[in-house]
Short mmCIF file of C-alpha atoms in Angstrom, two decimals:
data_model
loop_
_atom_site.label_atom_id
_atom_site.label_comp_id
_atom_site.label_asym_id
_atom_site.label_seq_id
_atom_site.Cartn_x
_atom_site.Cartn_y
_atom_site.Cartn_z
CA UNK A 1395 9.97 -30.89 -17.40
CA UNK A 1396 12.10 -28.62 -14.86
CA UNK A 1397 14.41 -27.22 -17.66
CA UNK A 1398 11.16 -26.32 -19.72
CA UNK A 1399 10.11 -24.56 -16.64
CA UNK A 1400 13.06 -22.66 -16.30
CA UNK A 1401 13.30 -21.82 -19.91
CA UNK A 1402 9.42 -20.36 -20.01
CA UNK A 1403 10.49 -18.19 -16.93
CA UNK A 1404 13.53 -16.47 -18.53
CA UNK A 1405 11.81 -15.82 -21.77
CA UNK A 1406 8.99 -14.09 -19.67
CA UNK A 1407 8.58 -10.36 -20.74
CA UNK A 1408 7.37 -7.61 -18.17
CA UNK A 1409 6.54 -3.95 -18.31
CA UNK A 1410 6.62 -1.58 -15.63
CA UNK A 1411 4.06 1.47 -15.30
CA UNK A 1412 4.39 3.97 -12.53
CA UNK A 1413 1.82 6.47 -11.43
CA UNK A 1414 4.81 7.99 -10.10
CA UNK A 1415 3.00 11.22 -8.68
CA UNK A 1416 0.32 8.85 -6.88
CA UNK A 1417 3.27 6.78 -5.32
CA UNK A 1418 5.35 9.87 -4.19
CA UNK A 1419 2.04 11.03 -2.61
CA UNK A 1420 1.43 7.99 -0.88
CA UNK A 1421 5.12 7.56 0.43
CA UNK A 1422 5.02 11.14 1.84
CA UNK A 1423 1.61 10.28 3.79
CA UNK A 1424 3.11 7.01 4.86
CA UNK A 1425 6.40 7.93 6.18
CA UNK A 1426 6.11 11.68 6.73
CA UNK A 1427 9.50 11.65 8.73
CA UNK A 1428 11.67 10.10 6.11
CA UNK A 1429 13.14 11.84 3.28
CA UNK A 1430 12.45 10.35 -0.10
CA UNK A 1431 11.08 7.01 1.23
CA UNK A 1432 10.07 5.92 -2.90
CA UNK A 1433 13.37 4.27 -3.89
CA UNK A 1434 13.30 2.73 -7.40
CA UNK A 1435 16.38 0.21 -7.23
CA UNK A 1436 14.24 -2.57 -5.10
CA UNK A 1437 11.28 -1.93 -7.66
CA UNK A 1438 13.59 -2.90 -10.47
CA UNK A 1439 15.34 -5.60 -8.90
CA UNK A 1440 12.02 -7.33 -7.99
CA UNK A 1441 10.97 -6.71 -11.45
CA UNK A 1442 14.10 -8.05 -13.00
CA UNK A 1443 13.42 -11.19 -10.91
CA UNK A 1444 10.44 -11.85 -12.45
CA UNK A 1445 11.28 -11.49 -16.29
CA UNK A 1446 13.00 -9.45 -18.72
CA UNK A 1447 11.78 -5.51 -18.40
CA UNK A 1448 11.33 -4.40 -21.88
CA UNK A 1449 8.96 -1.06 -20.75
CA UNK A 1450 9.61 1.50 -18.26
CA UNK A 1451 7.11 4.15 -18.09
CA UNK A 1452 6.65 6.58 -15.32
CA UNK A 1453 3.53 9.25 -15.49
CA UNK A 1454 3.79 12.65 -13.39
CA UNK A 1455 3.87 16.51 -13.54
CA UNK A 1456 7.90 16.23 -13.67
CA UNK A 1457 8.03 20.43 -13.21
CA UNK A 1458 7.18 20.64 -9.43
CA UNK A 1459 7.20 19.06 -6.18
CA UNK A 1460 9.20 15.88 -5.20
CA UNK A 1461 8.57 14.37 -8.61
CA UNK A 1462 10.95 17.07 -10.28
CA UNK A 1463 13.53 16.10 -7.86
CA UNK A 1464 13.47 12.33 -9.20
CA UNK A 1465 13.91 13.00 -12.52
CA UNK A 1466 17.60 11.97 -12.35
CA UNK A 1467 16.71 8.92 -10.59
CA UNK A 1468 14.35 7.95 -12.77
CA UNK A 1469 16.72 8.63 -16.12
CA UNK A 1470 19.22 6.47 -14.15
CA UNK A 1471 16.83 3.44 -14.29
CA UNK A 1472 15.76 3.75 -17.72
CA UNK A 1473 12.32 5.12 -17.46
CA UNK A 1474 10.30 6.95 -19.97
CA UNK A 1475 8.86 9.82 -18.24
CA UNK A 1476 4.98 11.04 -19.30
CA UNK A 1477 4.69 14.66 -18.71
CA UNK A 1478 1.35 15.58 -17.41
CA UNK A 1479 0.63 18.89 -16.33
CA UNK A 1480 -1.47 19.63 -13.38
CA UNK A 1481 -4.22 21.84 -14.98
CA UNK A 1482 -8.09 22.12 -13.99
CA UNK A 1483 -8.71 20.04 -17.34
CA UNK A 1484 -6.67 17.03 -16.65
CA UNK A 1485 -6.28 17.00 -12.97
CA UNK A 1486 -5.78 13.94 -11.08
CA UNK A 1487 -7.11 11.55 -13.55
CA UNK A 1488 -4.65 12.68 -16.30
CA UNK A 1489 -2.24 9.95 -15.25
CA UNK A 1490 -5.13 7.46 -15.06
CA UNK A 1491 -5.97 7.76 -18.62
CA UNK A 1492 -2.57 8.04 -20.08
CA UNK A 1493 -1.52 4.92 -18.36
CA UNK A 1494 -4.55 3.08 -19.26
CA UNK A 1495 -4.04 3.78 -22.81
CA UNK A 1496 -0.68 3.02 -23.06
CA UNK A 1497 -0.91 -0.33 -21.31
CA UNK A 1498 -3.92 -1.38 -23.74
CA UNK A 1499 -2.06 0.01 -26.78
CA UNK A 1500 1.29 -2.04 -25.70
CA UNK A 1501 -0.63 -4.79 -24.83
CA UNK A 1502 -2.10 -5.27 -28.59
CA UNK A 1503 1.27 -3.98 -30.07
CA UNK A 1504 3.47 -6.12 -28.25
CA UNK A 1505 1.62 -9.42 -27.57
CA UNK A 1506 4.87 -11.08 -26.35
CA UNK A 1507 4.55 -9.07 -23.00
CA UNK A 1508 3.04 -11.79 -20.27
CA UNK A 1509 3.47 -9.67 -17.25
CA UNK A 1510 2.21 -6.24 -16.51
CA UNK A 1511 3.42 -4.32 -13.21
CA UNK A 1512 1.32 -1.23 -12.35
CA UNK A 1513 2.41 1.14 -9.44
CA UNK A 1514 -0.30 2.88 -8.21
CA UNK A 1515 -3.28 2.06 -5.35
CA UNK A 1516 -5.77 3.98 -7.51
CA UNK A 1517 -9.09 2.11 -8.04
CA UNK A 1518 -9.80 3.72 -11.33
CA UNK A 1519 -7.31 0.81 -12.78
CA UNK A 1520 -9.72 -1.87 -11.88
CA UNK A 1521 -11.24 -1.86 -15.24
CA UNK A 1522 -7.82 -2.36 -16.66
CA UNK A 1523 -6.67 -4.76 -14.71
CA UNK A 1524 -9.64 -6.95 -15.71
CA UNK A 1525 -9.29 -6.04 -19.29
CA UNK A 1526 -5.36 -7.45 -18.99
CA UNK A 1527 -6.39 -10.65 -17.12
CA UNK A 1528 -9.29 -11.29 -19.75
CA UNK A 1529 -6.55 -11.42 -22.26
CA UNK A 1530 -4.29 -13.94 -20.48
CA UNK A 1531 -1.86 -11.37 -19.07
CA UNK A 1532 -0.57 -11.45 -15.67
CA UNK A 1533 -1.01 -8.02 -13.75
CA UNK A 1534 1.11 -7.34 -10.47
CA UNK A 1535 -0.09 -4.36 -8.55
CA UNK A 1536 2.67 -2.63 -6.30
CA UNK A 1537 1.96 0.29 -3.46
CA UNK A 1538 1.98 1.29 -0.11
CA UNK A 1539 -0.62 -0.37 1.72
CA UNK A 1540 -2.21 2.36 3.48
CA UNK A 1541 -3.35 3.60 0.17
CA UNK A 1542 -4.51 0.50 -1.58
CA UNK A 1543 -7.66 -0.71 -0.91
CA UNK A 1544 -8.59 -4.36 -0.78
CA UNK A 1545 -10.91 -4.29 -4.03
CA UNK A 1546 -7.54 -3.72 -6.20
CA UNK A 1547 -5.60 -6.14 -4.17
CA UNK A 1548 -8.05 -8.90 -5.00
CA UNK A 1549 -8.56 -8.04 -8.59
CA UNK A 1550 -4.89 -8.10 -9.53
CA UNK A 1551 -2.94 -11.50 -10.31
CA UNK A 1552 -0.58 -10.32 -6.99
CA UNK A 1553 -0.34 -7.70 -4.60
CA UNK A 1554 3.16 -6.21 -3.94
CA UNK A 1555 3.55 -4.20 -0.74
CA UNK A 1556 6.21 -1.42 -1.65
CA UNK A 1557 6.32 -1.10 2.66
CA UNK A 1558 7.41 -4.61 2.66
CA UNK A 1559 9.79 -4.19 -0.71
CA UNK A 1560 11.42 -1.17 0.43
CA UNK A 1561 11.76 -2.51 3.82
CA UNK A 1562 9.86 0.37 5.38
CA UNK A 1563 7.82 0.29 8.84
CA UNK A 1564 6.73 2.88 11.50
CA UNK A 1565 9.83 2.48 13.18
CA UNK A 1566 12.28 3.25 10.14
CA UNK A 1567 9.80 6.25 9.78
CA UNK A 1568 10.87 7.74 13.16
CA UNK A 1569 7.87 6.97 14.73
CA UNK A 1570 7.15 4.71 18.02
CA UNK A 1571 9.11 1.50 18.28
CA UNK A 1572 6.74 -1.87 18.15
CA UNK A 1573 3.80 -1.16 20.60
CA UNK A 1574 1.05 -3.48 21.75
CA UNK A 1575 -0.90 -2.02 18.72
CA UNK A 1576 1.58 -3.17 16.24
CA UNK A 1577 1.84 -6.70 17.81
CA UNK A 1578 -1.91 -6.85 17.55
CA UNK A 1579 -1.55 -6.04 13.66
CA UNK A 1580 0.67 -8.90 13.09
CA UNK A 1581 -1.66 -11.47 15.25
CA UNK A 1582 -4.95 -10.24 13.43
CA UNK A 1583 -2.99 -10.92 10.17
CA UNK A 1584 -1.66 -13.93 11.03
CA UNK A 1585 -5.23 -15.49 11.93
CA UNK A 1586 -6.40 -14.05 8.72
CA UNK A 1587 -3.31 -15.86 6.99
CA UNK A 1588 -4.75 -19.05 8.83
CA UNK A 1589 -8.26 -18.80 7.64
CA UNK A 1590 -6.57 -18.52 4.05
CA UNK A 1591 -4.96 -21.90 4.39
CA UNK A 1592 -8.46 -23.22 5.65
CA UNK A 1593 -10.05 -21.75 2.87
CA UNK A 1594 -7.67 -23.82 0.62
CA UNK A 1595 -7.88 -26.90 2.31
CA UNK A 1596 -11.82 -26.60 2.27
CA UNK A 1597 -12.05 -25.81 -1.55
CA UNK A 1598 -9.15 -28.20 -2.99
CA UNK A 1599 -10.12 -31.10 -5.22
CA UNK A 1600 -7.04 -33.73 -4.26
CA UNK A 1601 -6.95 -34.51 -0.62
CA UNK A 1602 -3.45 -35.68 -1.12
CA UNK A 1603 -0.09 -33.73 -0.39
CA UNK A 1604 0.99 -30.21 -1.85
CA UNK A 1605 4.14 -29.03 -2.75
CA UNK A 1606 5.07 -26.38 -0.95
CA UNK A 1607 5.77 -23.95 -3.84
CA UNK A 1608 2.65 -24.76 -5.58
CA UNK A 1609 0.62 -24.37 -1.91
CA UNK A 1610 2.00 -20.59 -2.09
CA UNK A 1611 1.19 -20.15 -5.37
CA UNK A 1612 -2.51 -21.21 -4.55
CA UNK A 1613 -2.70 -19.04 -1.80
CA UNK A 1614 -1.64 -16.12 -4.02
CA UNK A 1615 -4.59 -16.93 -6.42
CA UNK A 1616 -6.99 -16.96 -3.43
CA UNK A 1617 -5.52 -13.48 -2.13
CA UNK A 1618 -3.22 -12.02 -4.16
CA UNK A 1619 -1.82 -9.69 -1.33
CA UNK A 1620 -0.72 -12.43 0.67
CA UNK A 1621 2.64 -12.21 1.84
CA UNK A 1622 4.65 -14.16 4.90
CA UNK A 1623 6.84 -11.75 5.44
CA UNK A 1624 4.32 -9.23 6.54
CA UNK A 1625 3.49 -11.89 9.18
CA UNK A 1626 6.85 -11.83 10.22
CA UNK A 1627 8.17 -15.03 8.95
CA UNK A 1628 11.39 -15.02 6.74
CA UNK A 1629 10.27 -17.73 4.54
CA UNK A 1630 7.03 -19.49 3.32
CA UNK A 1631 8.07 -22.76 4.66
CA UNK A 1632 8.40 -21.37 8.36
CA UNK A 1633 5.31 -19.78 7.98
CA UNK A 1634 3.64 -23.28 7.19
CA UNK A 1635 5.80 -24.90 9.68
CA UNK A 1636 4.06 -22.59 12.50
CA UNK A 1637 0.82 -24.27 11.45
CA UNK A 1638 2.13 -27.92 12.08
CA UNK A 1639 -0.26 -29.62 14.74
CA UNK A 1640 -2.94 -27.10 13.73
CA UNK A 1641 -4.16 -26.84 10.41
CA UNK A 1642 -0.94 -28.57 8.72
CA UNK A 1643 -0.47 -32.29 9.74
CA UNK A 1644 3.48 -31.86 8.58
CA UNK A 1645 5.76 -31.45 6.39
CA UNK A 1646 7.56 -34.08 4.29
CA UNK A 1647 9.92 -34.61 1.37
CA UNK A 1648 8.68 -36.25 -1.84
CA UNK A 1649 11.03 -38.84 -2.35
CA UNK A 1650 11.27 -38.66 -6.34
CA UNK A 1651 11.90 -34.85 -6.63
CA UNK A 1652 13.41 -34.11 -3.13
CA UNK A 1653 10.89 -31.02 -2.93
CA UNK A 1654 8.96 -30.37 0.43
CA UNK A 1655 5.44 -31.58 0.57
CA UNK A 1656 2.55 -30.20 2.56
CA UNK A 1657 0.21 -32.78 4.36
CA UNK A 1658 -3.18 -31.02 6.02
CA UNK A 1659 -5.38 -32.09 8.88
CA UNK A 1660 -8.96 -33.14 8.13
CA UNK A 1661 -11.49 -30.25 8.11
CA UNK A 1662 -13.62 -31.58 11.08
CA UNK A 1663 -10.43 -31.64 13.10
CA UNK A 1664 -9.53 -27.92 12.26
CA UNK A 1665 -10.95 -25.40 14.92
CA UNK A 1666 -12.13 -22.65 12.81
CA UNK A 1667 -10.58 -19.19 14.61
CA UNK A 1668 -12.58 -16.10 12.93
CA UNK A 1669 -11.02 -12.60 12.58
CA UNK A 1670 -12.74 -10.26 14.47
CA UNK A 1671 -13.96 -7.34 12.07
CA UNK A 1672 -14.32 -5.09 14.81
CA UNK A 1673 -10.95 -5.31 16.59
CA UNK A 1674 -9.54 -5.66 12.66
CA UNK A 1675 -10.88 -2.17 12.20
CA UNK A 1676 -9.94 -0.90 15.64
CA UNK A 1677 -6.29 -1.88 15.15
CA UNK A 1678 -6.10 -0.46 11.58
CA UNK A 1679 -7.35 3.00 13.11
CA UNK A 1680 -4.87 3.07 15.95
CA UNK A 1681 -1.86 1.66 14.36
CA UNK A 1682 -2.11 1.72 10.60
CA UNK A 1683 -3.98 5.10 10.59
CA UNK A 1684 -2.74 6.57 13.54
CA UNK A 1685 -6.37 7.92 14.00
CA UNK A 1686 -6.59 10.17 17.34
CA UNK A 1687 -9.68 8.96 18.78
CA UNK A 1688 -9.81 11.19 21.83
CA UNK A 1689 -11.96 14.28 20.67
CA UNK A 1690 -10.49 16.52 23.28
CA UNK A 1691 -6.86 15.58 22.12
CA UNK A 1692 -7.90 16.75 18.58
CA UNK A 1693 -9.46 19.71 19.34
CA UNK A 1694 -6.49 20.98 21.22
CA UNK A 1695 -4.25 20.44 18.16
CA UNK A 1696 -6.66 21.81 16.06
CA UNK A 1697 -7.11 25.14 18.22
CA UNK A 1698 -3.12 25.37 18.33
CA UNK A 1699 -3.12 25.17 14.69
CA UNK A 1700 -5.25 28.17 14.36
CA UNK A 1701 -3.36 30.39 16.61
CA UNK A 1702 -0.13 29.01 14.64
CA UNK A 1703 -1.52 30.59 11.60
CA UNK A 1704 -3.11 33.78 13.24
CA UNK A 1705 0.02 35.77 11.76
CA UNK A 1706 -0.43 34.14 8.63
CA UNK A 1707 3.07 33.06 8.14
CA UNK A 1708 3.78 30.12 5.71
CA UNK A 1709 4.94 27.27 7.72
CA UNK A 1710 6.20 23.63 6.83
CA UNK A 1711 4.58 20.40 8.49
CA UNK A 1712 8.13 20.29 10.23
CA UNK A 1713 7.43 23.72 11.80
CA UNK A 1714 4.02 23.16 12.58
CA UNK A 1715 5.13 19.88 14.49
CA UNK A 1716 7.68 21.56 16.15
CA UNK A 1717 5.90 24.26 17.78
CA UNK A 1718 2.44 22.14 18.60
CA UNK A 1719 3.99 18.90 20.23
CA UNK A 1720 5.72 20.64 23.28
CA UNK A 1721 2.10 22.16 23.93
CA UNK A 1722 0.22 18.87 23.96
CA UNK A 1723 1.91 17.21 26.88
CA UNK A 1724 2.89 13.96 24.78
CA UNK A 1725 -0.55 13.05 24.47
CA UNK A 1726 -0.02 11.61 21.16
CA UNK A 1727 3.46 10.84 19.45
CA UNK A 1728 5.45 12.91 17.29
CA UNK A 1729 5.23 10.44 14.47
CA UNK A 1730 1.29 10.58 14.94
CA UNK A 1731 1.41 14.46 15.17
CA UNK A 1732 2.98 14.33 11.93
CA UNK A 1733 1.16 12.31 10.16
CA UNK A 1734 -2.13 14.30 11.09
CA UNK A 1735 -0.81 17.60 9.78
CA UNK A 1736 0.62 16.00 6.70
CA UNK A 1737 -2.83 14.35 6.13
CA UNK A 1738 -4.60 17.66 6.78
CA UNK A 1739 -2.68 19.31 3.63
CA UNK A 1740 -3.93 18.99 0.22
CA UNK A 1741 -6.51 20.34 -2.10
CA UNK A 1742 -9.56 21.27 -0.36
CA UNK A 1743 -8.49 20.29 2.68
CA UNK A 1744 -6.74 22.58 5.59
CA UNK A 1745 -3.55 23.80 4.29
CA UNK A 1746 -2.17 24.23 0.95
CA UNK A 1747 1.32 25.03 -0.46
CA UNK A 1748 2.28 28.48 -0.44
CA UNK A 1749 5.29 27.96 -2.71
CA UNK A 1750 6.29 24.55 -3.77
CA UNK A 1751 10.34 24.20 -4.42
CA UNK A 1752 11.25 21.09 -6.67
CA UNK A 1753 14.00 20.54 -4.39
CA UNK A 1754 12.37 20.75 -1.23
CA UNK A 1755 10.42 17.41 0.22
CA UNK A 1756 6.59 18.42 0.77
CA UNK A 1757 6.95 18.13 4.45
CA UNK A 1758 9.50 20.95 4.65
CA UNK A 1759 7.50 23.04 2.18
CA UNK A 1760 5.90 26.34 3.31
CA UNK A 1761 2.09 25.96 3.80
CA UNK A 1762 -0.85 28.18 4.57
CA UNK A 1763 -3.93 27.77 5.80
CA UNK A 1764 -7.02 27.71 3.23
CA UNK A 1765 -9.45 30.43 3.33
CA UNK A 1766 -12.22 28.04 3.93
CA UNK A 1767 -10.71 26.99 7.42
CA UNK A 1768 -11.67 29.58 10.07
CA UNK A 1769 -12.85 27.45 13.05
CA UNK A 1770 -11.62 23.93 15.06
CA UNK A 1771 -14.82 22.38 13.21
CA UNK A 1772 -13.87 23.32 10.13
CA UNK A 1773 -10.29 21.48 10.78
CA UNK A 1774 -12.24 18.45 12.44
CA UNK A 1775 -14.59 18.00 9.60
CA UNK A 1776 -11.73 17.56 7.21
CA UNK A 1777 -10.01 15.14 9.57
CA UNK A 1778 -12.82 13.01 10.14
CA UNK A 1779 -13.37 12.79 6.35
CA UNK A 1780 -10.11 11.88 5.51
CA UNK A 1781 -10.10 9.13 8.29
CA UNK A 1782 -13.31 7.89 6.64
CA UNK A 1783 -11.86 7.85 3.17
CA UNK A 1784 -8.86 6.01 4.37
CA UNK A 1785 -11.08 3.20 6.12
CA UNK A 1786 -13.12 2.82 3.01
CA UNK A 1787 -10.27 2.27 0.65
CA UNK A 1788 -8.87 -0.54 3.20
CA UNK A 1789 -12.56 -1.94 3.89
CA UNK A 1790 -14.40 -1.06 0.71
CA UNK A 1791 -17.36 -3.56 1.77
CA UNK A 1792 -17.82 -1.95 4.98
CA UNK A 1793 -21.39 0.02 5.50
CA UNK A 1794 -21.16 3.46 5.43
CA UNK A 1795 -23.06 3.49 8.99
CA UNK A 1796 -20.33 1.34 10.56
CA UNK A 1797 -17.53 3.65 9.39
CA UNK A 1798 -19.27 6.54 10.71
CA UNK A 1799 -20.05 4.98 13.92
CA UNK A 1800 -16.37 4.28 14.44
CA UNK A 1801 -14.65 7.35 12.94
CA UNK A 1802 -16.17 9.98 15.14
#
C-alpha cells in the first residue's frame, strides 16, 4: 500500500498559473522596504515537491514597471509569459479572464493534470476554483496574506502563504522588531488553530486514534489556510504536542506501522475557548495593516504630504518618507509610514506615477499628486476607504456597519 501511494505521488502532474502583476503589486504593498520580495525559486521548489510541473504560465504587462524587470527571472524558470497590455478596454481584469480561459482549456485538453496552482489573491477566481474542484482537481492558491481574503482561502484545496513560503516577515521588511501586537497575532492564530482541532474532534465519525499525517490533511480540508509554521511551530507534531493535556490526550506510536497516532480527550472535558472577533479585528488593523487609528497623527501626515507637493515636483515614496518622518516626532514607525504612503498610491488614489522606469522599483519611482486631491479630507477619504477594503478582504462576512465603526 505504501509503495502504491509513493508511486501515485510521483505520477502527480501539476500546473502553475501566476497572476504576476497582482502578486508583484501585493508584494510591494506588503513589504515596501524590501527590494524584489517576490522570489520565484521557493515557489518552483514548492510546486516541484507536489508533483511534476508540466505547465508554467505568468500573466502581466511585461513592458513596464516591476514586471518588466523580472522578465529574465521568469525566462530562467521556464515560464511562458502571456503579455496583457494595460488598456482601458482590458484593465485589471484582462489577466483574470485570460488565466481562467487558459486553465479551463488545459483542464479539458490535458486531463492528466491533477493539481492546479493559482498564484493570486483575486476573488474573481473563485468560480474557476469551484469549477476545477467539481471536476475532481486539486486547487492550491498562493498569495500574500494581506491581499488574500478568507473566501478564496476557504474555497481552494489548500492555501499557501507566500509570506511563509518566501520567509518574509515584518522584521525582514525593515519594520519594527516583534512587538506586543505581533505576539497578539500569534496568540489569536493559535486559539483559532485550537478551535480548528476541536471542530475536527466534534465532527469525526471514528472515536479511535488518528494518524498524525492524516490529522493534518483533515485540518487542511476544514481550513485550507491552516499552517503550523504560521503559529511558530517548526513541525506539525510540535503543534499537536503543544495541545497535550488540553485537546489532545497524547501522541503514541502505532505498533503495526511505527507511525505516530494522536489520541483525543472527550469533548465534554475540553474547555471551549473562542476567538474574540473584536480583538482579532483590532489586532489585524494594528499589526497586519499598520492602520493609524489616531486621527491627529493621520492629519499631520496628510498635511505634510500636501506641503511636500506644493512645488509640484515628482517624488518617490522613499523621498516622501525621508521628508515626513523627522517632522512627526516618531508617532509612527518608518515601516508604518512607508506602508501608508505606498497604500495611497495607485489609480484613483492620492498619488500616480509621473514616469515609470521598468528598471526602478515602484517605491523609488517618482510620483505626483492626483489633480482631484486638494485637501487633507481628500486624503483621509482615500486612506479610510483603502483600510475598509483591506478589512473586508480579510473578513468578508463582517457587516459594513462594524467595519465603519472600527475604521474611522
